[in-house]
């Protein structure tokens, strides 16, 4: 597709279940980012990939959160043993350029809204 | 550390009113500065950007000037329309970095 695609758009799960959120970036984009956005707040950085390499995961809240991008394209953010505090909008973004020159824009998907009951 | 502070909303204006949304930043080095807009039900999209001091970014009638001396990047529009109703996010990417750091967002309502 032409834009960043995320699935599912909405996910309701019970506390303790694992969830996987998928991101399909714009074709040819080197960099892929995961952000989390709480209601009324700006996006908060979680992790970042250049191609298949995870360059920084310092924003992941704890070891229940992990992300991968095995072939340098589609990425999956996995949350294990979900807790109510994990409820948020999870946004994926991609950009054309890598870390060499990050003055380019981020292209965001519509997000995956996660609700943990 | 690097951070972005923007004015709290919501901001409510009548159509054709002048808009200013304040944004200040703290950063090491020379960041690039951005305004993103989020329309209802959509993802964030870039509105405008400026990559060095005194640059002016502009798009769709919106403008913002990178002011290093005041560490600010205020968003302005001379005459807002109902269709400008959205949430506006100020953001920065710092020198040599890759993280884009966002402010909390300012919701704008424009009444007909």
PDB file of N, CA and C in Angstrom, chain A residues 33 35 37 40-43 45 48 56 58 91 99 102-106 108-109, chain B residues 32 34 36 38 41-44 46 49 51 89 93 97-100 102-104:
ATOM      1  N   UNK A  33       9.929   2.938  13.405  1.00  0.00           N
ATOM      2  CA  UNK A  33       9.838   3.363  14.798  1.00  0.00           C
ATOM      3  C   UNK A  33       8.533   2.863  15.409  1.00  0.00           C
ATOM      4  N   UNK A  35       6.056   3.900  18.652  1.00  0.00           N
ATOM      5  CA  UNK A  35       5.731   4.875  19.678  1.00  0.00           C
ATOM      6  C   UNK A  35       4.489   4.406  20.426  1.00  0.00           C
ATOM      7  N   UNK A  37       1.243   6.124  22.632  1.00  0.00           N
ATOM      8  CA  UNK A  37       0.602   7.412  22.893  1.00  0.00           C
ATOM      9  C   UNK A  37      -0.549   7.217  23.857  1.00  0.00           C
ATOM     10  N   UNK A  40      -4.399  12.072  25.415  1.00  0.00           N
ATOM     11  CA  UNK A  40      -4.063  13.442  25.786  1.00  0.00           C
ATOM     12  C   UNK A  40      -2.575  13.731  25.843  1.00  0.00           C
ATOM     13  N   UNK A  41      -1.769  12.795  25.389  1.00  0.00           N
ATOM     14  CA  UNK A  41      -0.314  12.982  25.406  1.00  0.00           C
ATOM     15  C   UNK A  41       0.263  12.842  24.007  1.00  0.00           C
ATOM     16  N   UNK A  42       1.515  13.257  23.858  1.00  0.00           N
ATOM     17  CA  UNK A  42       2.200  13.055  22.600  1.00  0.00           C
ATOM     18  C   UNK A  42       2.776  11.658  22.518  1.00  0.00           C
ATOM     19  N   UNK A  43       3.159  11.238  21.329  1.00  0.00           N
ATOM     20  CA  UNK A  43       3.779   9.919  21.178  1.00  0.00           C
ATOM     21  C   UNK A  43       5.082   9.815  21.972  1.00  0.00           C
ATOM     22  N   UNK A  45       8.543   7.583  22.491  1.00  0.00           N
ATOM     23  CA  UNK A  45       9.407   6.651  21.770  1.00  0.00           C
ATOM     24  C   UNK A  45       9.550   5.332  22.511  1.00  0.00           C
ATOM     25  N   UNK A  48      13.401   1.474  17.785  1.00  0.00           N
ATOM     26  CA  UNK A  48      13.724   1.959  16.447  1.00  0.00           C
ATOM     27  C   UNK A  48      14.585   0.931  15.725  1.00  0.00           C
ATOM     28  N   UNK A  56      17.904   0.892  18.872  1.00  0.00           N
ATOM     29  CA  UNK A  56      17.713   1.423  20.223  1.00  0.00           C
ATOM     30  C   UNK A  56      16.386   0.896  20.750  1.00  0.00           C
ATOM     31  N   UNK A  58      15.680   1.589  24.142  1.00  0.00           N
ATOM     32  CA  UNK A  58      15.691   2.190  25.473  1.00  0.00           C
ATOM     33  C   UNK A  58      14.324   2.657  25.941  1.00  0.00           C
ATOM     34  N   UNK A  91       1.674   3.363  18.011  1.00  0.00           N
ATOM     35  CA  UNK A  91       1.840   3.926  16.675  1.00  0.00           C
ATOM     36  C   UNK A  91       3.165   3.488  16.068  1.00  0.00           C
ATOM     37  N   UNK A  99      20.047   6.660  10.152  1.00  0.00           N
ATOM     38  CA  UNK A  99      20.522   7.542  11.207  1.00  0.00           C
ATOM     39  C   UNK A  99      21.499   8.592  10.701  1.00  0.00           C
ATOM     40  N   UNK A 102      18.867  12.409  10.023  1.00  0.00           N
ATOM     41  CA  UNK A 102      17.458  12.251  10.379  1.00  0.00           C
ATOM     42  C   UNK A 102      16.749  13.600  10.428  1.00  0.00           C
ATOM     43  N   UNK A 103      16.831  14.337   9.324  1.00  0.00           N
ATOM     44  CA  UNK A 103      16.026  15.557   9.248  1.00  0.00           C
ATOM     45  C   UNK A 103      14.781  15.311   8.428  1.00  0.00           C
ATOM     46  N   UNK A 104      14.550  14.076   8.099  1.00  0.00           N
ATOM     47  CA  UNK A 104      13.374  13.748   7.322  1.00  0.00           C
ATOM     48  C   UNK A 104      12.153  13.521   8.179  1.00  0.00           C
ATOM     49  N   UNK A 105      11.026  13.465   7.555  1.00  0.00           N
ATOM     50  CA  UNK A 105       9.787  13.340   8.295  1.00  0.00           C
ATOM     51  C   UNK A 105       9.500  11.881   8.609  1.00  0.00           C
ATOM     52  N   UNK A 106       8.672  11.701   9.613  1.00  0.00           N
ATOM     53  CA  UNK A 106       8.146  10.393   9.958  1.00  0.00           C
ATOM     54  C   UNK A 106       6.775  10.242   9.322  1.00  0.00           C
ATOM     55  N   UNK A 108       3.420   8.194   9.741  1.00  0.00           N
ATOM     56  CA  UNK A 108       2.758   7.397  10.763  1.00  0.00           C
ATOM     57  C   UNK A 108       1.617   6.567  10.192  1.00  0.00           C
ATOM     58  N   UNK A 109       1.426   5.407  10.783  1.00  0.00           N
ATOM     59  CA  UNK A 109       0.219   4.643  10.552  1.00  0.00           C
ATOM     60  C   UNK A 109      -0.909   5.182  11.416  1.00  0.00           C
TER      61      UNK A 109
ATOM     62  N   UNK B  32      16.578  19.575  14.683  1.00  0.00           N
ATOM     63  CA  UNK B  32      15.576  19.911  13.677  1.00  0.00           C
ATOM     64  C   UNK B  32      14.227  19.969  14.380  1.00  0.00           C
ATOM     65  N   UNK B  34       9.857  20.349  14.165  1.00  0.00           N
ATOM     66  CA  UNK B  34       8.727  19.930  13.348  1.00  0.00           C
ATOM     67  C   UNK B  34       7.409  20.313  14.018  1.00  0.00           C
ATOM     68  N   UNK B  36       3.670  18.494  13.665  1.00  0.00           N
ATOM     69  CA  UNK B  36       2.831  17.448  13.115  1.00  0.00           C
ATOM     70  C   UNK B  36       1.380  17.762  13.457  1.00  0.00           C
ATOM     71  N   UNK B  38      -2.642  16.007  13.686  1.00  0.00           N
ATOM     72  CA  UNK B  38      -3.427  14.772  13.736  1.00  0.00           C
ATOM     73  C   UNK B  38      -4.896  15.127  13.614  1.00  0.00           C
ATOM     74  N   UNK B  41      -9.320  10.613  13.907  1.00  0.00           N
ATOM     75  CA  UNK B  41      -9.336   9.271  13.336  1.00  0.00           C
ATOM     76  C   UNK B  41      -8.171   8.948  12.431  1.00  0.00           C
ATOM     77  N   UNK B  42      -7.202   9.837  12.356  1.00  0.00           N
ATOM     78  CA  UNK B  42      -6.068   9.610  11.457  1.00  0.00           C
ATOM     79  C   UNK B  42      -4.750   9.564  12.229  1.00  0.00           C
ATOM     80  N   UNK B  43      -3.706   9.150  11.535  1.00  0.00           N
ATOM     81  CA  UNK B  43      -2.377   9.185  12.123  1.00  0.00           C
ATOM     82  C   UNK B  43      -1.781  10.577  12.036  1.00  0.00           C
ATOM     83  N   UNK B  44      -0.655  10.778  12.720  1.00  0.00           N
ATOM     84  CA  UNK B  44       0.033  12.064  12.650  1.00  0.00           C
ATOM     85  C   UNK B  44       0.629  12.250  11.258  1.00  0.00           C
ATOM     86  N   UNK B  46       3.160  15.138   8.932  1.00  0.00           N
ATOM     87  CA  UNK B  46       4.008  16.317   9.023  1.00  0.00           C
ATOM     88  C   UNK B  46       3.294  17.527   8.445  1.00  0.00           C
ATOM     89  N   UNK B  49       8.442  21.890   8.770  1.00  0.00           N
ATOM     90  CA  UNK B  49       9.675  21.629   9.506  1.00  0.00           C
ATOM     91  C   UNK B  49      10.690  22.744   9.246  1.00  0.00           C
ATOM     92  N   UNK B  51      15.129  23.095   9.783  1.00  0.00           N
ATOM     93  CA  UNK B  51      16.294  22.311  10.166  1.00  0.00           C
ATOM     94  C   UNK B  51      17.437  23.135  10.735  1.00  0.00           C
ATOM     95  N   UNK B  89       1.114  18.827  17.191  1.00  0.00           N
ATOM     96  CA  UNK B  89       2.236  18.370  18.015  1.00  0.00           C
ATOM     97  C   UNK B  89       3.518  19.049  17.544  1.00  0.00           C
ATOM     98  N   UNK B  93      14.060  16.557  16.573  1.00  0.00           N
ATOM     99  CA  UNK B  93      15.035  15.495  16.420  1.00  0.00           C
ATOM    100  C   UNK B  93      16.394  16.127  16.644  1.00  0.00           C
ATOM    101  N   UNK B  97      20.971  12.326  16.278  1.00  0.00           N
ATOM    102  CA  UNK B  97      20.064  11.368  16.901  1.00  0.00           C
ATOM    103  C   UNK B  97      19.072  10.805  15.912  1.00  0.00           C
ATOM    104  N   UNK B  98      18.215  10.018  16.392  1.00  0.00           N
ATOM    105  CA  UNK B  98      17.219   9.389  15.548  1.00  0.00           C
ATOM    106  C   UNK B  98      15.840   9.431  16.184  1.00  0.00           C
ATOM    107  N   UNK B  99      15.796   9.664  17.474  1.00  0.00           N
ATOM    108  CA  UNK B  99      14.508   9.763  18.129  1.00  0.00           C
ATOM    109  C   UNK B  99      13.889  11.099  17.809  1.00  0.00           C
ATOM    110  N   UNK B 100      12.618  11.096  17.479  1.00  0.00           N
ATOM    111  CA  UNK B 100      11.850  12.319  17.414  1.00  0.00           C
ATOM    112  C   UNK B 100      11.065  12.417  18.710  1.00  0.00           C
ATOM    113  N   UNK B 102       8.267  14.317  21.004  1.00  0.00           N
ATOM    114  CA  UNK B 102       7.045  15.074  20.779  1.00  0.00           C
ATOM    115  C   UNK B 102       6.591  15.800  22.044  1.00  0.00           C
ATOM    116  N   UNK B 103       5.959  16.954  21.829  1.00  0.00           N
ATOM    117  CA  UNK B 103       5.251  17.599  22.911  1.00  0.00           C
ATOM    118  C   UNK B 103       3.928  16.890  23.160  1.00  0.00           C
ATOM    119  N   UNK B 104       3.197  17.384  24.151  1.00  0.00           N
ATOM    120  CA  UNK B 104       1.964  16.716  24.566  1.00  0.00           C
ATOM    121  C   UNK B 104       0.798  16.947  23.613  1.00  0.00           C
TER     122      UNK B 104
END
